[in-house]
Coordinates of C-alpha atoms in Angstrom, one line a residue:
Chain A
X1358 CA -203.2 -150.1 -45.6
X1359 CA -207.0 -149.3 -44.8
X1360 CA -209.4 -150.8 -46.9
X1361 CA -212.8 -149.4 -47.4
X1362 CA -215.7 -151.7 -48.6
X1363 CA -218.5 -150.1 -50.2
X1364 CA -222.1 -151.7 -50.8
X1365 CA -223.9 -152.0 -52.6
X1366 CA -222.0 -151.8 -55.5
X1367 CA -225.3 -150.2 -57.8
X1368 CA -228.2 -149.1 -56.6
X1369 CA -231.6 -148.4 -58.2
X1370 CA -234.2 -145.9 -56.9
X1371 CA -236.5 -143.5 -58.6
X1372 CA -236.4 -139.7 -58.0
X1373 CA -237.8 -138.5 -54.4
X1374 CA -236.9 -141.9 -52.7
X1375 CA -233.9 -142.6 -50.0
X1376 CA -230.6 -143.9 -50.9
X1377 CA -228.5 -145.5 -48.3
X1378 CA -224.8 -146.0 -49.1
X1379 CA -222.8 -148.1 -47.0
X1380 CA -219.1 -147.8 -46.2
X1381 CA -217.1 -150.1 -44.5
X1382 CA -213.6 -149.5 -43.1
X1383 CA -210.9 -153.1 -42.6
X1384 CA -210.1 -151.1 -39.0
X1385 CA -211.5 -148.4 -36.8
X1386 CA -210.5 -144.7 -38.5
X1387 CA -212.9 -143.2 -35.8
X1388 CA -214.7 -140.4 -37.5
X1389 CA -212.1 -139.6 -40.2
X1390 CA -214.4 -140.5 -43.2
X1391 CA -215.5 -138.6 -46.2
X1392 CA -218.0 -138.7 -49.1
X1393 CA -217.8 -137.3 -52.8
X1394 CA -219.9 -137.9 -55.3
X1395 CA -218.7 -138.2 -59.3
X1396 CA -220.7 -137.7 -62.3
X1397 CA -218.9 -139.0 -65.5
X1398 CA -216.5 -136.3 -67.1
X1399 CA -217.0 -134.3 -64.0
X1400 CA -214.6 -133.7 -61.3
X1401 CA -215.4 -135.4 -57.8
X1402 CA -217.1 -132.9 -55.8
X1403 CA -216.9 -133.7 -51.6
X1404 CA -220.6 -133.8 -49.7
X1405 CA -219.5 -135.1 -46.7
X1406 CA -215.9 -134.8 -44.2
X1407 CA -215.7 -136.9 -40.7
X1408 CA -218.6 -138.3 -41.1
X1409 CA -221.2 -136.4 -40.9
X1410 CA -220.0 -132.9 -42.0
X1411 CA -221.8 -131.3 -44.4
X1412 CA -219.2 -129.2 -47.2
X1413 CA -220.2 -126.0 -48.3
X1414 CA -223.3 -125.7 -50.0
X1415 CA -224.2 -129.5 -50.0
X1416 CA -228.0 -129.3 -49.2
X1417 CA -229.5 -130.8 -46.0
X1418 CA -230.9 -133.9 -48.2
X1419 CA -227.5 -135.3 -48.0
X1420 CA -226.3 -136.9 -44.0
X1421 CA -223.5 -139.2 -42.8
X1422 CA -223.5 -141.2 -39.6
X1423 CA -221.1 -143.6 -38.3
X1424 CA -217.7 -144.2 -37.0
X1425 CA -214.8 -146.6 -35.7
X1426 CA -215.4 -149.5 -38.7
X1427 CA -219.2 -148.6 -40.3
X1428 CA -220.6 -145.4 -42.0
X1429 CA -223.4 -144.6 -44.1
X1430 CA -224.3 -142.3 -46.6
X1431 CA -228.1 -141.1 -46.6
X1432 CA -229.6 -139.3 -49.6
X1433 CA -232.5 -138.3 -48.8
X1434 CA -235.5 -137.0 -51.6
X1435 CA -233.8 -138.0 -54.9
X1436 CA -233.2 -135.2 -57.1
X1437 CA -231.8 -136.1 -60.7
X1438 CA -228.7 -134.9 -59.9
X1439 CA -227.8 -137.0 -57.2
X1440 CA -227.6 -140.1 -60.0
X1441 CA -224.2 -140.9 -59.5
X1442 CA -221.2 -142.9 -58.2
X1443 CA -220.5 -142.2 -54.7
X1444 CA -217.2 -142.4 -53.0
X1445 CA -215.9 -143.0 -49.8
X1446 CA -212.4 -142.2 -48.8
X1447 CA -210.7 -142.5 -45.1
X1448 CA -207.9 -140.0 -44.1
X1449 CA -207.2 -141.5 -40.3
X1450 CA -204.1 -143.6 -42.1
X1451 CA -201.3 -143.5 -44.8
X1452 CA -201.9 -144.2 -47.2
X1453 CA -205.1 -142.4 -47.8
X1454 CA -207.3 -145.0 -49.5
X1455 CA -210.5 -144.7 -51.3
X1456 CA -213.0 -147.1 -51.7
X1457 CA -214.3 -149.0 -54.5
X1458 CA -218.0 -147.0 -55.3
X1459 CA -221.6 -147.0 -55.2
X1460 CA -223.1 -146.9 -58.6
X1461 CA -226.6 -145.0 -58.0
X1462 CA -228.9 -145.7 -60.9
X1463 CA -232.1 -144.3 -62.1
X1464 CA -234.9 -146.7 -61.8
Chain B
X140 CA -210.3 -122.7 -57.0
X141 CA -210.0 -124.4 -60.5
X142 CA -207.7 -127.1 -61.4
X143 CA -206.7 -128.4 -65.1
X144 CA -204.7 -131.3 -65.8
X145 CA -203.0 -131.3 -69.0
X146 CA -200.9 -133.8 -71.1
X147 CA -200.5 -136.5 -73.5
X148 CA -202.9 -139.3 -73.7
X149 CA -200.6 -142.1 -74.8
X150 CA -197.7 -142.9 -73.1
X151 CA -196.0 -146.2 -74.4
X152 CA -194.4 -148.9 -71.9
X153 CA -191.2 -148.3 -69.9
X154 CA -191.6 -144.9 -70.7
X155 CA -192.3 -141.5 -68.4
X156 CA -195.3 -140.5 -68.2
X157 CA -195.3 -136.9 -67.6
X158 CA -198.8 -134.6 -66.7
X159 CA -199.2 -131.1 -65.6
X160 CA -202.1 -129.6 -63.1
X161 CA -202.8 -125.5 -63.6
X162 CA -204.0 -123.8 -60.9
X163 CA -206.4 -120.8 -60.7
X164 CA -207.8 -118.9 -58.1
X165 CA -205.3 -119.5 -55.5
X166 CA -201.5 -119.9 -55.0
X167 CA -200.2 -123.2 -54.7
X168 CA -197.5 -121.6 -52.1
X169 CA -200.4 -119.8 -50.5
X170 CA -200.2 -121.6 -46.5
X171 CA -202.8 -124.5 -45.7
X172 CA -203.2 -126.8 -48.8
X173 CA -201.2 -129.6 -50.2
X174 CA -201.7 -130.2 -54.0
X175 CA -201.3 -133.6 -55.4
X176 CA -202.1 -136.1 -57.7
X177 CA -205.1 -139.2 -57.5
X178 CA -206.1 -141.6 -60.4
X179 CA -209.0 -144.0 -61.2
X180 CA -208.5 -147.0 -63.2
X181 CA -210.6 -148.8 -65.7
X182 CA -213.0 -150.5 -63.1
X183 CA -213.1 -147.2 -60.9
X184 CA -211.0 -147.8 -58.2
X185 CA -209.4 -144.7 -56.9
X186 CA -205.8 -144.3 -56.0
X187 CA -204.2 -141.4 -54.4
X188 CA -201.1 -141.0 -55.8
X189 CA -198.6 -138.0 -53.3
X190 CA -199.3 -134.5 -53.4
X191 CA -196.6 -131.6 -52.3
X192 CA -197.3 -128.9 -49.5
X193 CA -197.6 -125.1 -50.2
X194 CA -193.2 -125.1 -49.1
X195 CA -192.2 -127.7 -50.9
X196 CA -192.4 -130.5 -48.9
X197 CA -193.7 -133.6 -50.7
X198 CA -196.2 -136.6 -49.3
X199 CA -196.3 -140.2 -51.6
X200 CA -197.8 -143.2 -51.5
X201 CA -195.3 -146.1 -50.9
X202 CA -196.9 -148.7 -53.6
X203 CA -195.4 -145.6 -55.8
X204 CA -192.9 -144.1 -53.9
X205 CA -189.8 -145.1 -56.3
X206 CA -191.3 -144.5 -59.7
X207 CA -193.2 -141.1 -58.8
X208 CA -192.0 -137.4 -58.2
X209 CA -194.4 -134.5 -57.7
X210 CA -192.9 -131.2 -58.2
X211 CA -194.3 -127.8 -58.9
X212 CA -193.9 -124.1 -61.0
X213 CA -194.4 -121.6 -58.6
X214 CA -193.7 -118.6 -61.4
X215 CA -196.4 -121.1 -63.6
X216 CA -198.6 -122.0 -60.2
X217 CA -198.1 -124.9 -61.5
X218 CA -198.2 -128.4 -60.2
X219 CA -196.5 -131.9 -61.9
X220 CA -196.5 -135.5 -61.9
X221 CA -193.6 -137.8 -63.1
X222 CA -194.5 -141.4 -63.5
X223 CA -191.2 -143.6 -64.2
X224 CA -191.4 -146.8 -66.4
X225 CA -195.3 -147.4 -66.6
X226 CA -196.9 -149.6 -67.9
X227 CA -200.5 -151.1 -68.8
X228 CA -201.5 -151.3 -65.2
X229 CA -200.9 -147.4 -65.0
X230 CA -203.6 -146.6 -67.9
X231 CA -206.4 -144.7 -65.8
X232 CA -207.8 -141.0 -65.3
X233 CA -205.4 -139.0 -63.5
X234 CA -207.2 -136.0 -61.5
X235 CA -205.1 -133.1 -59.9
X236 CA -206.8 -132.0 -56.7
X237 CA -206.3 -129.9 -53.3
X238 CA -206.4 -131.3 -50.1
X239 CA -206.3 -129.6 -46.5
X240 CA -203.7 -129.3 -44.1
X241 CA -203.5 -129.6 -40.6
X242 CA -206.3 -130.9 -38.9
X243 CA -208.4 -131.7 -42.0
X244 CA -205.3 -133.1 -43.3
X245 CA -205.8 -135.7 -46.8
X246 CA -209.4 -134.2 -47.3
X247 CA -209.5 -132.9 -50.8
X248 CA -211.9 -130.4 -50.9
X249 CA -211.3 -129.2 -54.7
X250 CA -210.5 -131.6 -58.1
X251 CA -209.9 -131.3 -61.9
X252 CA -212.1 -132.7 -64.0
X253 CA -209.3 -135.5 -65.2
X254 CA -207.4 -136.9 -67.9
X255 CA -207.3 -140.0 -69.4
X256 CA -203.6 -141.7 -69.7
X257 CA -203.2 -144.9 -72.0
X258 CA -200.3 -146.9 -71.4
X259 CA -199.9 -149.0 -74.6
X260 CA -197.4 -149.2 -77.7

């Protein structure tokens, strides 16, 4: 099973400053990572598939980089919204695994 | 595409737990989309749980394999979970969601909002 290590576990920034979410994966799953992000009573909604993919309608502020073992998650101009627990989840292996969150706080 | 999960919120030990996804806005035996089940214990973690393909087919995970069975209503477009002899370590938000086929294959592109399952007596 594919582990996937995400730091830090909270974060705390104010709104219009950069949040960098890290992901790390226990073995290469090249590019097959994705991103959602879940506010509380809300369902999970995907930002970013293999790695740098924006989905539909996730603005420009959000990117993803990386592959084989290390990605990261750039949120760029914090908007209120974006105050969250992100997600990362690989999809190169079976069983799909998810990984453990990234609390991100307002300051 | 919207997705509600439905059912009760206490299950006791050794029991089945039992939860129901309904779908809207799209066929669950429409071609391209598997529909299946994820959950997020107390302290977060995620786990996906097995989902079943637009014919039928089903996918689970093997930690689960022998205690779960995903099955559907297509006259209901309606998607199931059954969770054989839980127990505390299964209390957690169970979510229904879509995921992609083929190439995109285990990216879930659509979820419920969740429902909360207690496992106690």
């Amino acid at each position: 099973e594919i582990v996937l290590t995400q730091s830090p576990a909270t974060l705390s920034l104010s709104p219009g400053e950069t949040a960098t979410l890290s992901c790390r994966a226990s073995q290469s799953i090249s590019n097959l990572l994705i991103w959602y992000r879940h506010k509380p009573g809300q369902a999970p909604r995907l930002l970013i598939y293999d790695a740098s993919n924006r989905a539909t309608d996730i603005p420009a502020r959000f990117s993803g980089s990386g592959s084989g073992t290390d990605f990261t998650l750039t949120i760029s101009s914090l908007e209120p919204e974006d105050f969250a627990v992100y997600y990362c989840q690989q999809r190169a292996g079976w069983p799909l695994t998810f990984g453990g969150g990234s609390r991100l706080e307002i300051k | 595409v919207q997705l509600r999960e439905s059912g009760p919120g206490l299950v006791k030990p050794s029991q089945t737990l039992s939860l129901t996804c309904s779908v809207s806005g799209d066929s669950i035996t429409s071609g391209g989309y598997w529909w299946g089940w994820i959950r997020q214990f107390p302290g977060k973690g995620l786990e996906w749980m097995g989902y079943i393909y637009f014919n039928g087919d089903t996918y689970y995970n093997p930690s689960l394999k022998s205690r779960l069975i995903v099955s559907r209503n297509t006259s209901k477009n309606e998607v199931s979970l059954q969770l054989d002899a839980v127990t505390a370590a299964d209390t957690a938000v169970y979510y229904c969601a879509r995921a992609l086929s083929g190439s995109y294959s285990g990216l879930f592109d659509s979820w419920g909002q969740g429902t909360l399952v207690t496992v106690s007596s």
